[in-house]
Structures are given as structure tokens and as C-alpha cells.
mmCIF file of C-alpha atoms in Angstrom:
data_model
loop_
_atom_site.group_PDB
_atom_site.id
_atom_site.type_symbol
_atom_site.label_atom_id
_atom_site.label_comp_id
_atom_site.label_asym_id
_atom_site.label_seq_id
_atom_site.Cartn_x
_atom_site.Cartn_y
_atom_site.Cartn_z
ATOM 1 C CA MET A 1 -108.471 10.296 99.476
ATOM 2 C CA GLN A 2 -104.949 10.605 98.101
ATOM 3 C CA ASP A 3 -105.027 14.402 98.594
ATOM 4 C CA LEU A 4 -106.279 14.002 102.170
ATOM 5 C CA SER A 5 -103.516 11.504 102.878
ATOM 6 C CA ASN A 6 -100.866 13.905 101.559
ATOM 7 C CA TYR A 7 -102.372 16.703 103.651
ATOM 8 C CA ASP A 8 -102.190 14.593 106.788
ATOM 9 C CA LYS A 9 -98.614 13.684 105.997
ATOM 10 C CA HIS A 10 -97.559 17.314 105.473
ATOM 11 C CA LEU A 11 -99.320 18.334 108.652
ATOM 12 C CA GLU A 12 -97.581 15.581 110.573
ATOM 13 C CA ASN A 13 -94.212 16.619 109.137
ATOM 14 C CA ALA A 14 -94.894 20.247 110.088
ATOM 15 C CA ILE A 15 -95.818 19.257 113.618
ATOM 16 C CA ASN A 16 -92.741 17.073 113.950
ATOM 17 C CA TRP A 17 -90.557 19.917 112.626
ATOM 18 C CA PHE A 18 -92.125 22.356 115.058
ATOM 19 C CA TRP A 19 -91.426 20.081 118.026
ATOM 20 C CA ASP A 20 -87.894 19.562 116.767
ATOM 21 C CA VAL A 21 -87.137 23.289 116.604
ATOM 22 C CA PHE A 22 -89.327 24.296 119.567
ATOM 23 C CA PRO A 23 -86.587 23.823 122.198
ATOM 24 C CA ASP A 24 -84.161 25.869 120.053
ATOM 25 C CA MET A 25 -86.786 28.591 119.609
ATOM 26 C CA ILE A 26 -87.409 28.790 123.357
ATOM 27 C CA THR A 27 -83.676 28.889 123.993
ATOM 28 C CA ALA A 28 -83.221 31.608 121.337
ATOM 29 C CA ILE A 29 -85.993 33.706 122.919
ATOM 30 C CA ILE A 30 -84.405 33.288 126.351
ATOM 31 C CA ILE A 31 -81.015 34.265 124.912
ATOM 32 C CA LEU A 32 -82.618 37.322 123.283
ATOM 33 C CA ILE A 33 -84.341 38.470 126.487
ATOM 34 C CA VAL A 34 -81.328 37.827 128.702
ATOM 35 C CA GLY A 35 -79.025 39.361 126.102
ATOM 36 C CA LEU A 36 -81.048 42.586 125.881
ATOM 37 C CA TRP A 37 -81.076 42.813 129.680
ATOM 38 C CA PHE A 38 -77.334 42.156 129.763
ATOM 39 C CA ILE A 39 -76.695 44.887 127.153
ATOM 40 C CA LYS A 40 -78.684 47.387 129.236
ATOM 41 C CA PHE A 41 -76.716 46.315 132.300
ATOM 42 C CA ILE A 42 -73.383 46.777 130.491
ATOM 43 C CA ASN A 43 -74.527 50.179 129.209
ATOM 44 C CA ARG A 44 -75.381 51.278 132.762
ATOM 45 C CA LEU A 45 -72.016 50.067 134.052
ATOM 46 C CA THR A 46 -70.244 51.854 131.217
ATOM 47 C CA ARG A 47 -72.158 55.067 131.944
ATOM 48 C CA LYS A 48 -71.252 54.885 135.642
ATOM 49 C CA PHE A 49 -67.617 54.256 134.721
ATOM 50 C CA PHE A 50 -67.528 57.319 132.466
ATOM 51 C CA ASP A 51 -69.294 59.410 135.122
ATOM 52 C CA ARG A 52 -66.487 58.619 137.569
ATOM 53 C CA LYS A 53 -63.805 59.499 135.023
ATOM 54 C CA ASP A 54 -63.049 62.868 133.489
ATOM 55 C CA TYR A 55 -63.231 61.827 129.861
ATOM 56 C CA ASP A 56 -64.299 64.023 126.957
ATOM 57 C CA ILE A 57 -68.117 64.040 126.674
ATOM 58 C CA ALA A 58 -68.016 63.464 122.907
ATOM 59 C CA LEU A 59 -65.689 60.477 123.325
ATOM 60 C CA GLU A 60 -67.969 59.008 125.993
ATOM 61 C CA SER A 61 -71.022 59.313 123.723
ATOM 62 C CA PHE A 62 -69.157 57.792 120.777
ATOM 63 C CA LEU A 63 -67.878 54.811 122.786
ATOM 64 C CA MET A 64 -71.294 54.233 124.357
ATOM 65 C CA GLN A 65 -72.900 54.010 120.918
ATOM 66 C CA LEU A 66 -70.105 51.771 119.615
ATOM 67 C CA ILE A 67 -70.375 49.365 122.565
ATOM 68 C CA ASN A 68 -74.166 49.236 122.275
ATOM 69 C CA VAL A 69 -74.101 48.462 118.537
ATOM 70 C CA GLY A 70 -71.308 45.899 118.916
ATOM 71 C CA LEU A 71 -73.109 44.008 121.690
ATOM 72 C CA LYS A 72 -76.367 43.915 119.724
ATOM 73 C CA VAL A 73 -74.570 42.499 116.678
ATOM 74 C CA LEU A 74 -73.069 39.738 118.854
ATOM 75 C CA LEU A 75 -76.495 39.034 120.347
ATOM 76 C CA PHE A 76 -78.013 38.758 116.866
ATOM 77 C CA VAL A 77 -75.343 36.236 115.853
ATOM 78 C CA ALA A 78 -75.938 34.191 119.035
ATOM 79 C CA VAL A 79 -79.728 34.085 118.524
ATOM 80 C CA VAL A 80 -79.515 33.153 114.836
ATOM 81 C CA THR A 81 -76.899 30.477 115.540
ATOM 82 C CA GLN A 82 -79.134 28.982 118.227
ATOM 83 C CA LEU A 83 -81.918 28.659 115.644
ATOM 84 C CA GLY A 84 -79.742 26.290 113.640
ATOM 85 C CA VAL A 85 -77.924 28.571 111.236
ATOM 86 C CA GLU A 86 -74.278 27.520 111.006
ATOM 87 C CA SER A 87 -71.856 30.153 112.201
ATOM 88 C CA THR A 88 -69.609 29.748 109.142
ATOM 89 C CA SER A 89 -72.548 30.248 106.796
ATOM 90 C CA LEU A 90 -73.745 33.179 108.865
ATOM 91 C CA LEU A 91 -70.333 34.807 108.778
ATOM 92 C CA ALA A 92 -70.172 34.318 105.007
ATOM 93 C CA VAL A 93 -73.605 35.914 104.605
ATOM 94 C CA LEU A 94 -72.686 38.771 106.943
ATOM 95 C CA GLY A 95 -69.439 39.297 105.065
ATOM 96 C CA SER A 96 -71.194 39.459 101.715
ATOM 97 C CA ALA A 97 -73.911 41.696 103.120
ATOM 98 C CA GLY A 98 -71.278 43.893 104.739
ATOM 99 C CA LEU A 99 -69.477 44.297 101.418
ATOM 100 C CA ALA A 100 -72.709 45.151 99.588
ATOM 101 C CA ILE A 101 -73.803 47.565 102.311
ATOM 102 C CA GLY A 102 -70.349 49.104 102.402
ATOM 103 C CA LEU A 103 -70.448 49.823 98.677
ATOM 104 C CA ALA A 104 -73.949 51.228 98.956
ATOM 105 C CA LEU A 105 -73.181 53.318 102.023
ATOM 106 C CA GLN A 106 -69.768 54.731 101.207
ATOM 107 C CA GLY A 107 -70.877 58.133 102.464
ATOM 108 C CA SER A 108 -71.935 56.698 105.816
ATOM 109 C CA LEU A 109 -68.618 54.883 106.185
ATOM 110 C CA ALA A 110 -66.823 58.143 105.394
ATOM 111 C CA ASN A 111 -68.896 59.831 108.098
ATOM 112 C CA PHE A 112 -68.001 57.062 110.547
ATOM 113 C CA ALA A 113 -64.301 57.483 109.758
ATOM 114 C CA GLY A 114 -64.734 61.259 110.050
ATOM 115 C CA GLY A 115 -66.255 60.832 113.507
ATOM 116 C CA ILE A 116 -63.240 58.808 114.614
ATOM 117 C CA LEU A 117 -60.866 61.478 113.250
ATOM 118 C CA ILE A 118 -62.788 64.241 115.035
ATOM 119 C CA LEU A 119 -62.626 62.378 118.349
ATOM 120 C CA PHE A 120 -58.943 61.543 117.868
ATOM 121 C CA PHE A 121 -57.611 64.944 116.749
ATOM 122 C CA LYS A 122 -60.202 66.994 118.694
ATOM 123 C CA PRO A 123 -60.565 70.067 116.412
ATOM 124 C CA PHE A 124 -63.514 70.964 118.633
ATOM 125 C CA LYS A 125 -65.439 69.617 121.601
ATOM 126 C CA ILE A 126 -68.962 69.846 122.951
ATOM 127 C CA GLY A 127 -69.687 73.424 124.002
ATOM 128 C CA ASP A 128 -67.314 75.045 121.485
ATOM 129 C CA PHE A 129 -68.633 77.680 119.092
ATOM 130 C CA ILE A 130 -67.500 76.805 115.577
ATOM 131 C CA SER A 131 -68.032 77.802 111.960
ATOM 132 C CA ALA A 132 -68.108 74.948 109.442
ATOM 133 C CA GLN A 133 -69.875 74.112 106.185
ATOM 134 C CA GLY A 134 -71.447 77.575 106.138
ATOM 135 C CA VAL A 135 -73.033 77.081 109.569
ATOM 136 C CA ASP A 136 -72.178 78.883 112.818
ATOM 137 C CA GLY A 137 -73.203 77.318 116.099
ATOM 138 C CA THR A 138 -72.336 75.714 119.410
ATOM 139 C CA VAL A 139 -71.430 72.021 119.303
ATOM 140 C CA LYS A 140 -74.306 70.175 120.960
ATOM 141 C CA GLU A 141 -73.500 66.536 120.260
ATOM 142 C CA ILE A 142 -70.939 64.424 118.379
ATOM 143 C CA THR A 143 -72.361 61.080 117.263
ATOM 144 C CA ILE A 144 -70.904 58.241 115.195
ATOM 145 C CA PHE A 145 -71.993 59.741 111.871
ATOM 146 C CA THR A 146 -72.929 63.382 112.466
ATOM 147 C CA THR A 147 -72.233 66.452 114.593
ATOM 148 C CA LYS A 148 -75.102 68.594 115.864
ATOM 149 C CA LEU A 149 -74.743 72.373 116.201
ATOM 150 C CA ASN A 150 -77.055 74.734 118.048
ATOM 151 C CA THR A 151 -77.290 77.918 115.959
ATOM 152 C CA PHE A 152 -77.908 81.527 117.031
ATOM 153 C CA GLY A 153 -81.599 81.052 116.275
ATOM 154 C CA ASN A 154 -81.747 77.977 118.554
ATOM 155 C CA GLN A 155 -82.034 75.658 115.558
ATOM 156 C CA VAL A 156 -80.216 72.338 115.346
ATOM 157 C CA ALA A 157 -77.882 71.959 112.361
ATOM 158 C CA ILE A 158 -76.783 68.389 111.610
ATOM 159 C CA ILE A 159 -73.508 68.143 109.685
ATOM 160 C CA PRO A 160 -72.040 64.826 108.421
ATOM 161 C CA ASN A 161 -68.714 64.034 110.099
ATOM 162 C CA GLY A 162 -67.101 63.148 106.767
ATOM 163 C CA GLN A 163 -67.521 66.720 105.529
ATOM 164 C CA LEU A 164 -66.402 68.196 108.846
ATOM 165 C CA SER A 165 -63.197 66.166 108.968
ATOM 166 C CA ASN A 166 -62.211 67.082 105.388
ATOM 167 C CA ASN A 167 -63.015 70.799 105.294
ATOM 168 C CA ASN A 168 -62.100 74.020 107.059
ATOM 169 C CA ILE A 169 -63.299 74.560 110.615
ATOM 170 C CA ILE A 170 -63.046 77.773 112.627
ATOM 171 C CA ASN A 171 -63.118 77.101 116.367
ATOM 172 C CA TYR A 172 -63.809 80.347 118.216
ATOM 173 C CA ASN A 173 -63.267 78.725 121.615
ATOM 174 C CA ALA A 174 -59.926 77.102 120.882
ATOM 175 C CA GLU A 175 -58.184 80.007 122.662
ATOM 176 C CA GLU A 176 -59.283 81.685 125.885
ATOM 177 C CA THR A 177 -59.222 85.183 124.373
ATOM 178 C CA ARG A 178 -60.299 86.774 121.081
ATOM 179 C CA ARG A 179 -59.355 89.993 119.329
ATOM 180 C CA ASP A 180 -62.142 92.206 118.045
ATOM 181 C CA LYS A 181 -61.869 94.568 115.067
ATOM 182 C CA ILE A 182 -64.326 97.424 114.671
ATOM 183 C CA ASP A 183 -64.157 99.833 111.712
ATOM 184 C CA ILE A 184 -65.565 103.330 112.180
ATOM 185 C CA GLY A 185 -65.773 106.065 109.566
ATOM 186 C CA ILE A 186 -65.592 109.722 110.617
ATOM 187 C CA GLY A 187 -65.979 112.850 108.518
ATOM 188 C CA TYR A 188 -62.954 114.510 106.934
ATOM 189 C CA GLY A 189 -63.695 117.626 108.960
ATOM 190 C CA SER A 190 -63.647 115.745 112.278
ATOM 191 C CA ASN A 191 -60.688 115.682 114.675
ATOM 192 C CA ILE A 192 -58.917 112.341 114.194
ATOM 193 C CA LYS A 193 -56.933 112.576 117.450
ATOM 194 C CA GLU A 194 -60.056 113.330 119.491
ATOM 195 C CA ALA A 195 -61.875 110.398 117.919
ATOM 196 C CA LYS A 196 -58.970 108.059 118.691
ATOM 197 C CA ASP A 197 -58.789 109.308 122.283
ATOM 198 C CA ILE A 198 -62.511 108.659 122.762
ATOM 199 C CA LEU A 199 -62.171 105.087 121.498
ATOM 200 C CA LEU A 200 -59.181 104.382 123.731
ATOM 201 C CA GLN A 201 -60.980 105.920 126.705
ATOM 202 C CA ILE A 202 -63.925 103.553 126.144
ATOM 203 C CA CYS A 203 -61.536 100.607 126.152
ATOM 204 C CA LYS A 204 -59.801 101.914 129.280
ATOM 205 C CA GLU A 205 -63.070 102.255 131.206
ATOM 206 C CA GLN A 206 -64.526 98.903 130.165
ATOM 207 C CA THR A 207 -63.270 96.273 132.616
ATOM 208 C CA THR A 208 -64.045 93.327 130.305
ATOM 209 C CA ILE A 209 -61.605 94.657 127.691
ATOM 210 C CA LEU A 210 -58.131 93.280 128.350
ATOM 211 C CA LYS A 211 -55.390 95.833 128.977
ATOM 212 C CA ASP A 212 -52.647 93.468 127.850
ATOM 213 C CA PRO A 213 -52.284 93.439 124.885
ATOM 214 C CA GLU A 214 -53.230 97.100 124.784
ATOM 215 C CA PRO A 215 -56.142 98.283 122.620
ATOM 216 C CA GLN A 216 -55.089 99.981 119.370
ATOM 217 C CA VAL A 217 -56.668 102.620 117.147
ATOM 218 C CA PHE A 218 -55.254 103.649 113.776
ATOM 219 C CA VAL A 219 -56.318 105.136 110.478
ATOM 220 C CA GLY A 220 -57.020 102.180 108.254
ATOM 221 C CA GLU A 221 -58.140 103.934 105.099
ATOM 222 C CA LEU A 222 -58.938 107.298 103.561
ATOM 223 C CA GLY A 223 -62.281 106.481 102.007
ATOM 224 C CA ASP A 224 -64.341 108.343 99.420
ATOM 225 C CA SER A 225 -66.414 110.153 102.041
ATOM 226 C CA SER A 226 -64.842 109.255 105.392
ATOM 227 C CA VAL A 227 -61.643 108.680 107.315
ATOM 228 C CA ASN A 228 -61.922 105.039 108.372
ATOM 229 C CA LEU A 229 -60.542 104.248 111.816
ATOM 230 C CA THR A 230 -59.876 100.720 113.020
ATOM 231 C CA LEU A 231 -60.232 99.780 116.683
ATOM 232 C CA ARG A 232 -58.687 96.552 117.900
ATOM 233 C CA PHE A 233 -58.925 95.110 121.395
ATOM 234 C CA TRP A 234 -58.850 91.765 123.190
ATOM 235 C CA ALA A 235 -61.479 90.163 125.429
ATOM 236 C CA ASN A 236 -62.160 86.808 127.030
ATOM 237 C CA ASN A 237 -64.387 84.484 125.022
ATOM 238 C CA GLU A 238 -67.263 84.674 127.477
ATOM 239 C CA ASP A 239 -67.223 88.517 127.334
ATOM 240 C CA PHE A 240 -66.566 88.950 123.619
ATOM 241 C CA TRP A 241 -70.016 89.592 122.154
ATOM 242 C CA ALA A 242 -71.290 91.652 125.070
ATOM 243 C CA VAL A 243 -68.316 94.034 124.916
ATOM 244 C CA HIS A 244 -68.430 94.110 121.096
ATOM 245 C CA PHE A 245 -71.984 95.456 121.022
ATOM 246 C CA PHE A 246 -71.344 97.761 123.993
ATOM 247 C CA VAL A 247 -68.388 99.458 122.278
ATOM 248 C CA ILE A 248 -70.359 100.060 119.064
ATOM 249 C CA GLU A 249 -73.235 101.684 120.946
ATOM 250 C CA GLU A 250 -70.960 103.670 123.266
ATOM 251 C CA LEU A 251 -68.759 105.105 120.514
ATOM 252 C CA LYS A 252 -71.825 106.369 118.648
ATOM 253 C CA SER A 253 -73.097 108.093 121.787
ATOM 254 C CA ARG A 254 -69.761 109.731 122.601
ATOM 255 C CA PHE A 255 -69.078 110.774 119.015
ATOM 256 C CA ASP A 256 -72.444 112.545 118.980
ATOM 257 C CA LYS A 257 -71.591 114.426 122.183
ATOM 258 C CA ALA A 258 -68.208 115.446 120.757
ATOM 259 C CA ASN A 259 -69.782 116.485 117.418
ATOM 260 C CA ILE A 260 -67.691 113.942 115.555
ATOM 261 C CA GLU A 261 -69.523 113.120 112.353
ATOM 262 C CA ILE A 262 -70.099 109.525 111.266
ATOM 263 C CA PRO A 263 -70.833 109.937 107.537
ATOM 264 C CA PHE A 264 -73.537 107.962 105.797
ATOM 265 C CA PRO A 265 -73.873 107.387 102.047
ATOM 266 C CA GLN A 266 -75.390 110.322 100.187
ATOM 267 C CA ARG A 267 -76.286 110.766 96.560
ATOM 268 C CA VAL A 268 -76.586 114.185 94.886
ATOM 269 C CA VAL A 269 -78.839 114.283 91.830
ATOM 270 C CA HIS A 270 -78.502 117.209 89.404
ATOM 271 C CA THR A 271 -81.452 117.912 87.107
ATOM 272 C CA PRO A 272 -80.997 119.906 83.934
ATOM 273 C CA LYS A 273 -82.616 123.348 83.856
#
């Protein structure tokens, strides 16, 4: 009988506790639902604001993520406080947890700081073709912690922002024009002047090759089996690769017609008699 009496007492206490916290639970649920709706509403307003302004796309994405995370943290604090947790105790717990998480996630914090540096100093923007961390690709997205590149093979390379902000980056789209350098070897018996004239004529005929600065051809090296010519010309970024491959194919065709030899490696093997 004593056990049954204790059971009834515990059950009664549990029921009384439930009815005591029930209003706070309902209020917390309402706050959660309304808060999530409000966050979506703020995100939509923020998106519309950015759409009307001509801000950098990467900066817009970064700020959108930051606002979304910040609002959800505030909503979490409001819901937990409504359930009876004191705000001072909650802040102390969050501070301790933040310190522990910060020590455990130093790399992530470095990536976060790197993302801020990238957005502030703008070494590249979305749409730029860059080379970094051994990866070449077009910048697809800049998030809080990482940058996504779209490679030549249409693969997505994800690079931590901390590494990007602390290492070398080559931005091929930073300037409107680029200079190409093509090395061509011709035989020692070939006419150097004729070969140079052919290369300059190709550049003169090709409209996507800039005429100012003028294209240049010079003898770069007297190699073991060839006279190595160097062709340099300028082109706009959007035309660069197309004209690069065109010139290589065209010079081969015209050299063949002019009987200008392009040597290839040969090996002579002598066998004893």
C-alpha cells in the first residue's frame, strides 16, 4: 500500500508540474512557429532588397546566411527562456559552449574569418576564373566557410576559405585582357624570317587578336634540335582560349604549306657490327 501511495503522489506531482509548465510550453511553441515564419519573412525582404540593389553576389549570399543564422540563434534563446531557463544561466552556458566549440573548431573559425577577408578585399568574385590550392576553375559560390569552383571537367571543387585567404591566388579575370605565349620549334634548315612573317600574318588576320599592343615574334632559344620561336599576343578574356587553340592549329597548317619543318624528338641507335 505504501508503494501505491508513493506512486499516486509522484503521478500527482507530475500532473501538477505538467499543468504548471503547459502554458509556457504552448507559448514557446507559438513563439517557435511565429519566429520561423518571421525569419522566412525577413529573408524574403532581405532578398528583395538585394535584388533592387547592385551589390556583389558573393556579399549578398554571405549576408543572407549570416542574417539567417543570427535570427535563428535569437529565436532559440527566446524559446528556451520561455520554457523557464534563466537568461543569465543560458548566456553562461552558451558562452562556455562557445568557448569549447571554438577550441574544437579552430579550422572552421579560420574559414569564417577567411570568408570575411575574401568578401572585404575581393581577390575574386563569382564568375571569375581562378587558380588556387592546385585547382583551376570558375568561382561558382562563396559561402561563409568555403568557396566552390566549377572546374574544366564540370566538377565542383570546394576549397576552405581559410586556405584561400592565406595562400596564392591567380585571378585570370582580374584584367580585361590577357597575353598569350606560344613556343614553336622550327628546324635549323628552315627560314626564320619566313616563319616569323607567317606567325605575324596569322595575328594580323585574326580579328580577336588585339593589334595594340602589337603581336611579337622572336627567337627565344637555340635548342638541341630546333630553333625555338616565341609568339606573344594579347586578346580579350572571353576570346583568349578560342584564339589560343586557333593559332596553334593555323600555324601548323601554314608551316606545312611553306615546308617549314617542326622537328620532333628522334633517337638514333647504333648497333655494333
